[in-house]
mmCIF file of C-alpha atoms in Angstrom:
data_model
loop_
_atom_site.group_PDB
_atom_site.id
_atom_site.type_symbol
_atom_site.label_atom_id
_atom_site.label_comp_id
_atom_site.label_asym_id
_atom_site.label_seq_id
_atom_site.Cartn_x
_atom_site.Cartn_y
_atom_site.Cartn_z
ATOM 1 C CA MET A 1 100.433 53.016 190.682
ATOM 2 C CA GLU A 2 99.341 56.626 190.143
ATOM 3 C CA LYS A 3 102.314 57.319 187.882
ATOM 4 C CA GLN A 4 101.421 54.267 185.788
ATOM 5 C CA GLY A 5 97.950 55.669 185.238
ATOM 6 C CA LEU A 6 96.156 52.833 187.034
ATOM 7 C CA VAL A 7 94.572 55.152 189.621
ATOM 8 C CA TRP A 8 91.874 57.273 188.018
ATOM 9 C CA ALA A 9 91.774 60.893 189.222
ATOM 10 C CA ASP A 10 88.136 60.822 190.244
ATOM 11 C CA HIS A 11 86.419 62.447 193.225
ATOM 12 C CA LEU A 12 88.150 60.179 195.750
ATOM 13 C CA ALA A 13 91.726 61.143 196.605
ATOM 14 C CA SER A 14 94.229 58.730 198.136
ATOM 15 C CA ASP A 15 94.095 60.603 201.468
ATOM 16 C CA THR A 16 90.312 60.257 201.509
ATOM 17 C CA MET A 17 90.554 56.527 200.850
ATOM 18 C CA GLU A 18 93.086 56.156 203.670
ATOM 19 C CA ARG A 19 90.789 57.989 206.086
ATOM 20 C CA PHE A 20 87.800 55.863 205.100
ATOM 21 C CA SER A 21 89.848 52.656 205.421
ATOM 22 C CA LEU A 22 91.124 53.561 208.892
ATOM 23 C CA ALA A 23 87.621 54.452 210.054
ATOM 24 C CA ILE A 24 86.244 51.092 208.881
ATOM 25 C CA MET A 25 89.140 49.043 210.297
ATOM 26 C CA SER A 26 89.052 50.831 213.661
ATOM 27 C CA ASN A 27 85.268 50.444 213.807
ATOM 28 C CA THR A 28 84.734 54.151 214.518
ATOM 29 C CA VAL A 29 81.873 54.563 212.018
ATOM 30 C CA HIS A 30 78.603 52.679 211.939
ATOM 31 C CA GLY A 31 75.272 52.510 210.150
ATOM 32 C CA GLN A 32 74.769 54.650 207.086
ATOM 33 C CA VAL A 33 78.163 56.365 207.370
ATOM 34 C CA ALA A 34 79.936 52.996 207.370
ATOM 35 C CA LEU A 35 77.951 51.936 204.296
ATOM 36 C CA GLN A 36 78.896 55.144 202.481
ATOM 37 C CA TYR A 37 82.576 54.663 203.316
ATOM 38 C CA LYS A 38 82.510 51.028 202.197
ATOM 39 C CA LEU A 39 80.754 51.900 198.956
ATOM 40 C CA CYS A 40 83.496 54.411 198.120
ATOM 41 C CA LEU A 41 86.259 51.927 198.985
ATOM 42 C CA PHE A 42 84.723 49.077 196.994
ATOM 43 C CA SER A 43 84.044 51.389 194.048
ATOM 44 C CA LYS A 44 87.647 52.589 194.003
ATOM 45 C CA ALA A 45 88.893 48.996 194.113
ATOM 46 C CA THR A 46 86.573 48.012 191.249
ATOM 47 C CA THR A 47 87.758 50.883 189.071
ATOM 48 C CA PHE A 48 91.419 50.241 189.906
ATOM 49 C CA ILE A 49 91.227 46.550 189.005
ATOM 50 C CA SER A 50 89.316 47.351 185.809
ATOM 51 C CA ARG A 51 92.126 49.655 184.717
ATOM 52 C CA TRP A 52 94.784 47.116 185.724
ATOM 53 C CA LEU A 53 93.059 44.470 183.592
ATOM 54 C CA ARG A 54 93.612 46.621 180.507
ATOM 55 C CA VAL A 55 97.364 46.142 180.663
ATOM 56 C CA CYS A 56 97.729 42.800 182.458
ATOM 57 C CA LEU A 57 99.626 40.374 180.208
ATOM 58 C CA ALA A 58 99.503 37.237 182.348
ATOM 59 C CA ASP A 59 96.395 35.147 181.653
ATOM 60 C CA GLN A 60 96.330 33.577 185.102
ATOM 61 C CA MET A 61 96.729 36.962 186.787
ATOM 62 C CA SER A 62 93.952 38.368 184.590
ATOM 63 C CA ASP A 63 91.632 35.602 185.789
ATOM 64 C CA TYR A 64 92.336 36.426 189.441
ATOM 65 C CA LEU A 65 91.908 40.130 188.832
ATOM 66 C CA ASP A 66 88.625 39.606 187.025
ATOM 67 C CA LYS A 67 87.288 37.524 189.922
ATOM 68 C CA SER A 68 88.358 40.215 192.386
ATOM 69 C CA ARG A 69 86.741 42.913 190.258
ATOM 70 C CA LYS A 70 83.432 41.040 190.279
ATOM 71 C CA ILE A 71 83.573 40.582 194.056
ATOM 72 C CA TYR A 72 84.257 44.268 194.696
ATOM 73 C CA ALA A 73 81.603 45.319 192.179
ATOM 74 C CA ALA A 74 79.007 43.084 193.847
ATOM 75 C CA ALA A 75 79.932 44.512 197.250
ATOM 76 C CA THR A 76 79.594 48.054 195.859
ATOM 77 C CA LEU A 77 76.133 47.351 194.461
ATOM 78 C CA GLU A 78 75.033 45.773 197.741
ATOM 79 C CA CYS A 79 76.105 48.892 199.670
ATOM 80 C CA LEU A 80 74.337 51.039 197.094
ATOM 81 C CA ARG A 81 71.145 49.040 197.659
ATOM 82 C CA ARG A 82 71.301 49.488 201.425
ATOM 83 C CA ILE A 83 72.123 53.205 201.612
ATOM 84 C CA ASP A 84 69.205 55.511 202.404
ATOM 85 C CA PHE A 85 69.518 58.376 199.940
ATOM 86 C CA THR A 86 66.334 60.017 201.240
ATOM 87 C CA ARG A 87 68.252 61.458 204.197
ATOM 88 C CA SER A 88 69.521 65.025 204.237
ATOM 89 C CA PRO A 89 72.587 65.175 201.972
ATOM 90 C CA ASN A 90 76.126 65.641 203.199
ATOM 91 C CA LEU A 91 79.578 65.340 201.683
ATOM 92 C CA GLN A 92 79.851 61.610 202.402
ATOM 93 C CA MET A 93 76.513 60.915 200.725
ATOM 94 C CA LEU A 94 77.636 62.933 197.696
ATOM 95 C CA GLN A 95 80.834 60.890 197.472
ATOM 96 C CA ALA A 96 78.859 57.652 197.750
ATOM 97 C CA LEU A 97 76.436 58.689 195.000
ATOM 98 C CA LEU A 98 79.274 59.444 192.587
ATOM 99 C CA ALA A 99 81.107 56.246 193.518
ATOM 100 C CA GLY A 100 77.963 54.208 192.899
ATOM 101 C CA ALA A 101 77.376 55.954 189.574
ATOM 102 C CA ALA A 102 80.902 55.065 188.423
ATOM 103 C CA VAL A 103 80.509 51.346 189.134
ATOM 104 C CA VAL A 104 77.020 51.198 187.655
ATOM 105 C CA GLN A 105 78.435 52.802 184.496
ATOM 106 C CA LEU A 106 81.170 50.150 184.400
ATOM 107 C CA HIS A 107 78.363 47.592 184.284
ATOM 108 C CA GLY A 108 76.855 49.363 181.294
ATOM 109 C CA ASP A 109 73.713 50.582 183.106
ATOM 110 C CA THR A 110 73.954 54.129 181.765
ATOM 111 C CA THR A 111 70.434 55.185 182.708
ATOM 112 C CA ARG A 112 70.891 54.215 186.350
ATOM 113 C CA SER A 113 74.281 55.924 186.398
ATOM 114 C CA TRP A 114 72.724 59.104 184.974
ATOM 115 C CA PHE A 115 70.023 58.948 187.672
ATOM 116 C CA LEU A 116 72.612 58.644 190.472
ATOM 117 C CA VAL A 117 74.597 61.541 189.021
ATOM 118 C CA SER A 118 71.405 63.619 188.919
ATOM 119 C CA LEU A 119 70.931 62.911 192.636
ATOM 120 C CA ALA A 120 74.555 63.907 193.238
ATOM 121 C CA SER A 121 73.932 67.153 191.325
ATOM 122 C CA ARG A 122 70.930 67.930 193.528
ATOM 123 C CA ALA A 123 73.022 67.202 196.621
ATOM 124 C CA ILE A 124 75.659 69.680 195.403
ATOM 125 C CA VAL A 125 72.983 72.356 195.005
ATOM 126 C CA ALA A 126 71.379 71.518 198.374
ATOM 127 C CA LEU A 127 74.765 71.871 200.085
ATOM 128 C CA GLY A 128 75.588 75.095 198.223
ATOM 129 C CA TYR A 129 78.798 73.713 196.742
ATOM 130 C CA HIS A 130 77.895 74.959 193.259
ATOM 131 C CA LYS A 131 78.331 78.546 194.503
ATOM 132 C CA MET A 132 81.792 78.099 195.991
ATOM 133 C CA MET A 133 84.288 80.382 194.268
ATOM 134 C CA THR A 134 87.517 79.567 196.112
ATOM 135 C CA PHE A 135 89.006 76.392 197.560
ATOM 136 C CA ASP A 136 91.654 76.323 200.264
ATOM 137 C CA PRO A 137 94.327 73.807 199.154
ATOM 138 C CA GLU A 138 95.187 73.249 202.826
ATOM 139 C CA SER A 139 91.635 72.162 203.670
ATOM 140 C CA ASP A 140 90.995 68.434 203.233
ATOM 141 C CA GLU A 141 87.231 68.968 203.172
ATOM 142 C CA GLU A 142 87.369 71.693 200.510
ATOM 143 C CA ASN A 143 89.669 69.543 198.396
ATOM 144 C CA GLU A 144 87.122 66.730 198.585
ATOM 145 C CA ILE A 145 84.351 69.139 197.576
ATOM 146 C CA ARG A 146 86.456 70.430 194.680
ATOM 147 C CA ARG A 147 87.028 66.910 193.365
ATOM 148 C CA CYS A 148 83.334 66.054 193.686
ATOM 149 C CA LEU A 149 82.424 69.160 191.693
ATOM 150 C CA TYR A 150 84.617 68.497 188.671
ATOM 151 C CA TYR A 151 83.881 64.769 188.650
ATOM 152 C CA CYS A 152 80.123 65.304 188.901
ATOM 153 C CA TYR A 153 80.334 67.925 186.147
ATOM 154 C CA TYR A 154 82.197 65.507 183.874
ATOM 155 C CA MET A 155 79.765 62.644 184.550
ATOM 156 C CA ASP A 156 76.655 64.810 184.294
ATOM 157 C CA LYS A 157 77.521 66.403 180.934
ATOM 158 C CA THR A 158 78.894 63.203 179.406
ATOM 159 C CA LEU A 159 76.021 60.937 180.443
ATOM 160 C CA SER A 160 73.463 63.557 179.457
ATOM 161 C CA MET A 161 74.978 63.794 175.970
ATOM 162 C CA LEU A 162 75.054 60.016 175.715
ATOM 163 C CA LEU A 163 71.363 59.707 176.590
ATOM 164 C CA LEU A 164 70.317 63.019 174.976
ATOM 165 C CA ARG A 165 68.767 64.218 178.234
ATOM 166 C CA SER A 166 68.953 67.564 179.971
ATOM 167 C CA PRO A 167 71.864 67.774 182.432
ATOM 168 C CA SER A 168 71.120 68.122 186.146
ATOM 169 C CA LEU A 169 74.029 70.230 187.392
ATOM 170 C CA PRO A 170 73.352 73.968 186.983
ATOM 171 C CA GLN A 171 75.782 76.397 185.403
ATOM 172 C CA LEU A 172 78.817 76.937 187.608
ATOM 173 C CA PRO A 173 80.244 80.448 188.240
ATOM 174 C CA PHE A 174 83.713 79.236 187.218
ATOM 175 C CA ASN A 175 85.411 77.039 184.658
ATOM 176 C CA PRO A 176 85.117 73.480 186.080
ATOM 177 C CA ALA A 177 88.427 72.505 184.445
ATOM 178 C CA ASP A 178 90.149 74.954 186.813
ATOM 179 C CA LEU A 179 89.184 72.624 189.669
ATOM 180 C CA VAL A 180 91.425 69.850 188.311
ATOM 181 C CA TYR A 181 94.879 70.213 189.823
ATOM 182 C CA THR A 182 97.494 68.760 187.492
ATOM 183 C CA ASP A 183 100.911 67.288 188.138
ATOM 184 C CA PRO A 184 103.335 66.660 185.232
ATOM 185 C CA GLN A 185 104.523 63.573 187.118
ATOM 186 C CA LEU A 186 100.977 62.183 187.054
ATOM 187 C CA PRO A 187 99.870 62.157 183.394
ATOM 188 C CA ILE A 188 96.406 60.917 184.302
ATOM 189 C CA SER A 189 95.663 64.279 185.925
ATOM 190 C CA LEU A 190 96.326 65.957 182.561
ATOM 191 C CA HIS A 191 93.937 63.555 180.846
ATOM 192 C CA VAL A 192 91.195 64.258 183.368
ATOM 193 C CA LYS A 193 91.535 68.011 182.937
ATOM 194 C CA ILE A 194 91.181 67.645 179.160
ATOM 195 C CA LEU A 195 88.105 65.440 179.585
ATOM 196 C CA VAL A 196 86.496 68.043 181.859
ATOM 197 C CA LYS A 197 87.211 70.702 179.221
ATOM 198 C CA LEU A 198 85.596 68.495 176.598
ATOM 199 C CA ALA A 199 82.605 67.980 178.893
ATOM 200 C CA ARG A 200 82.120 71.739 178.835
ATOM 201 C CA VAL A 201 82.016 71.631 175.032
ATOM 202 C CA GLN A 202 79.473 68.825 175.236
ATOM 203 C CA ASP A 203 77.279 70.889 177.524
ATOM 204 C CA VAL A 204 76.969 73.612 174.885
ATOM 205 C CA ALA A 205 76.562 71.105 172.057
ATOM 206 C CA LEU A 206 73.826 69.276 173.965
ATOM 207 C CA SER A 207 71.770 72.445 174.319
ATOM 208 C CA LEU A 208 71.838 72.693 170.514
ATOM 209 C CA VAL A 209 71.096 69.008 169.988
ATOM 210 C CA LEU A 210 68.068 69.260 172.287
ATOM 211 C CA LYS A 211 67.030 72.495 170.537
ATOM 212 C CA ASP A 212 66.899 74.434 173.770
ATOM 213 C CA PRO A 213 63.810 76.665 173.386
ATOM 214 C CA ARG A 214 65.321 79.609 175.230
ATOM 215 C CA PRO A 215 65.471 82.602 172.820
ATOM 216 C CA GLN A 216 69.057 83.429 173.790
ATOM 217 C CA VAL A 217 70.099 79.934 172.651
ATOM 218 C CA LEU A 218 68.130 79.778 169.420
ATOM 219 C CA THR A 219 69.232 83.210 168.249
ATOM 220 C CA THR A 220 72.921 82.638 168.941
ATOM 221 C CA LYS A 221 73.404 79.144 167.505
ATOM 222 C CA GLU A 222 76.007 80.210 164.939
ATOM 223 C CA TYR A 223 77.894 82.195 167.557
ATOM 224 C CA MET A 224 77.831 79.251 169.982
ATOM 225 C CA LEU A 225 79.070 76.842 167.314
ATOM 226 C CA GLU A 226 81.880 79.186 166.404
ATOM 227 C CA ASN A 227 82.908 79.475 170.054
ATOM 228 C CA ILE A 228 82.955 75.746 170.755
ATOM 229 C CA GLN A 229 84.857 75.071 167.532
ATOM 230 C CA THR A 230 87.451 77.610 168.686
ATOM 231 C CA GLU A 231 87.571 75.940 172.093
ATOM 232 C CA LEU A 232 87.959 72.519 170.472
ATOM 233 C CA LYS A 233 90.897 73.773 168.425
ATOM 234 C CA SER A 234 92.547 75.068 171.594
ATOM 235 C CA ILE A 235 92.001 71.721 173.337
ATOM 236 C CA GLY A 236 93.346 69.864 170.295
ATOM 237 C CA ASP A 237 96.523 71.959 170.352
ATOM 238 C CA GLU A 238 96.894 71.263 174.071
ATOM 239 C CA ILE A 239 96.570 67.518 173.515
ATOM 240 C CA GLN A 240 99.349 67.587 170.929
ATOM 241 C CA GLN A 241 101.629 69.522 173.281
ATOM 242 C CA LEU A 242 101.037 67.285 176.280
ATOM 243 C CA ARG A 243 101.263 63.842 174.723
ATOM 244 C CA TYR A 244 104.868 64.167 173.541
ATOM 245 C CA PRO A 245 107.313 62.715 174.331
ATOM 246 C CA PRO A 246 105.145 59.583 174.375
ATOM 247 C CA SER A 247 104.943 57.558 177.569
ATOM 248 C CA ARG A 248 106.174 53.980 177.672
ATOM 249 C CA GLU A 249 103.550 52.996 180.227
ATOM 250 C CA PRO A 250 100.847 50.956 178.396
ATOM 251 C CA SER A 251 98.045 52.401 180.530
ATOM 252 C CA ILE A 252 99.161 55.958 179.696
ATOM 253 C CA MET A 253 99.350 55.119 175.975
ATOM 254 C CA ILE A 254 95.799 53.778 176.106
ATOM 255 C CA GLU A 255 94.695 56.904 177.951
ATOM 256 C CA TRP A 256 96.030 59.210 175.243
ATOM 257 C CA ASP A 257 94.294 57.106 172.588
ATOM 258 C CA THR A 258 91.118 57.436 174.655
ATOM 259 C CA VAL A 259 91.543 61.212 174.825
ATOM 260 C CA ASP A 260 92.108 61.339 171.054
ATOM 261 C CA PHE A 261 89.005 59.265 170.451
ATOM 262 C CA THR A 262 86.956 61.476 172.739
ATOM 263 C CA PHE A 263 88.212 64.652 171.101
ATOM 264 C CA PHE A 264 87.615 63.568 167.496
ATOM 265 C CA SER A 265 84.206 62.084 168.335
ATOM 266 C CA ILE A 266 83.067 65.362 169.886
ATOM 267 C CA ALA A 267 84.609 67.392 167.059
ATOM 268 C CA THR A 268 82.677 65.265 164.544
ATOM 269 C CA THR A 269 79.440 65.845 166.442
ATOM 270 C CA VAL A 270 80.005 69.607 166.615
ATOM 271 C CA LEU A 271 80.635 69.809 162.872
ATOM 272 C CA ARG A 272 77.450 67.864 162.197
ATOM 273 C CA LEU A 273 75.508 70.390 164.273
ATOM 274 C CA ASP A 274 76.444 73.074 161.758
ATOM 275 C CA SER A 275 73.863 72.876 158.972
ATOM 276 C CA SER A 276 76.218 74.693 156.610
ATOM 277 C CA SER A 277 78.581 71.708 156.745
ATOM 278 C CA LEU A 278 75.999 69.716 154.779
ATOM 279 C CA HIS A 279 76.503 72.029 151.789
ATOM 280 C CA ASP A 280 80.208 72.801 152.183
ATOM 281 C CA LYS A 281 82.505 70.201 150.626
ATOM 282 C CA THR A 282 85.490 71.268 152.743
ATOM 283 C CA ARG A 283 83.529 70.928 155.979
ATOM 284 C CA ARG A 284 82.095 67.561 154.938
ATOM 285 C CA GLU A 285 85.605 66.299 154.253
ATOM 286 C CA LYS A 286 86.796 67.661 157.601
ATOM 287 C CA CYS A 287 83.912 65.933 159.371
ATOM 288 C CA LEU A 288 84.771 62.652 157.649
ATOM 289 C CA ARG A 289 88.447 63.073 158.528
ATOM 290 C CA TYR A 290 87.610 63.565 162.197
ATOM 291 C CA ALA A 291 85.345 60.514 162.172
ATOM 292 C CA ARG A 292 88.151 58.417 160.677
ATOM 293 C CA LYS A 293 90.604 59.684 163.290
ATOM 294 C CA ALA A 294 88.139 58.740 166.012
ATOM 295 C CA LEU A 295 87.904 55.235 164.558
ATOM 296 C CA HIS A 296 91.694 55.013 164.271
ATOM 297 C CA SER A 297 92.070 56.028 167.928
ATOM 298 C CA MET A 298 89.531 53.409 168.966
ATOM 299 C CA GLN A 299 91.452 50.734 167.041
ATOM 300 C CA ALA A 300 94.669 51.892 168.718
ATOM 301 C CA CYS A 301 93.006 51.384 172.105
ATOM 302 C CA GLN A 302 92.011 47.859 171.117
ATOM 303 C CA LYS A 303 95.561 47.084 169.973
ATOM 304 C CA HIS A 304 96.980 47.961 173.391
ATOM 305 C CA ILE A 305 94.342 46.041 175.290
ATOM 306 C CA CYS A 306 95.174 42.389 175.788
ATOM 307 C CA SER A 307 91.672 40.902 175.920
ATOM 308 C CA THR A 308 88.085 41.935 175.283
ATOM 309 C CA SER A 309 87.247 41.380 178.940
ATOM 310 C CA SER A 310 89.570 44.243 179.881
ATOM 311 C CA ILE A 311 88.110 46.858 177.556
ATOM 312 C CA THR A 312 86.850 49.521 179.920
ATOM 313 C CA PRO A 313 83.691 51.546 179.261
ATOM 314 C CA ASP A 314 85.511 54.880 179.549
ATOM 315 C CA TYR A 315 86.346 54.671 175.851
ATOM 316 C CA LEU A 316 83.474 52.454 174.677
ATOM 317 C CA PHE A 317 81.358 55.082 176.414
ATOM 318 C CA TRP A 318 82.431 57.628 173.819
ATOM 319 C CA TYR A 319 82.005 55.246 170.911
ATOM 320 C CA VAL A 320 78.371 54.643 171.802
ATOM 321 C CA ALA A 321 77.770 58.310 172.567
ATOM 322 C CA PHE A 322 78.853 59.692 169.220
ATOM 323 C CA HIS A 323 78.150 56.938 166.673
#
């Protein structure tokens, strides 16, 4: 399923899900810990079924999947309601917060999702994870922390741009995209790394959109725009290199269209931040061209998706954010 792109490379690895499942089935965890584990499991199931629905061709199967998705989503929200997030944070609470934020976002409640991600960001700071410089690949716990960091970063910057609110996660002493381990056999890991890179561009763009009053930001706007445009070009070149030869898996095809849509939407926004583009015909035409490519990518996503009920928010998310 991972090779088909149905398993999203979020903060919950397969090994983590197996450990949580065994703990629940063997009844070795209770109370709040059991609720946190269940929330993560139900969230993962909800996301998995949502992605499966995008490429399911059988109408009867789609109906069963949709019913299952609703059951798992309801169970996730019930766990989220019962968890006490006023307790001292730990890794399991952080994982539960991010899992809850993902399902809430799937339901279109962006504000609540942003709030949960802000709590997750505070938990990361409270636990000191934002200062970690190295991660032992042999350590299961450090791998879980690493995944939480890049996923929280992606969610925090993306949701903040969508809502035009200040992000909650502080600046990290490393490039968050370096935390995403990629595998050529798992194309979805390449997509996630690109999205984290684009989230970094959004973080800079958001500071300009919000007119960050810090002198070092106001006085270096042109320099910052030049840098993120250079970074966008580099990411665009990387996308072109990675997407060929094209995959025959429908879910992977949709994912590349989603990445294209995300890229061109952000590129359009960055160009619009440059006041000189309003007076430069070439830049105006470039901005319009990017906007059209974003629309074309969105239409390509719709073409691959078999029904409106299976359109997932991960690409509608971008459409709302930048239009």
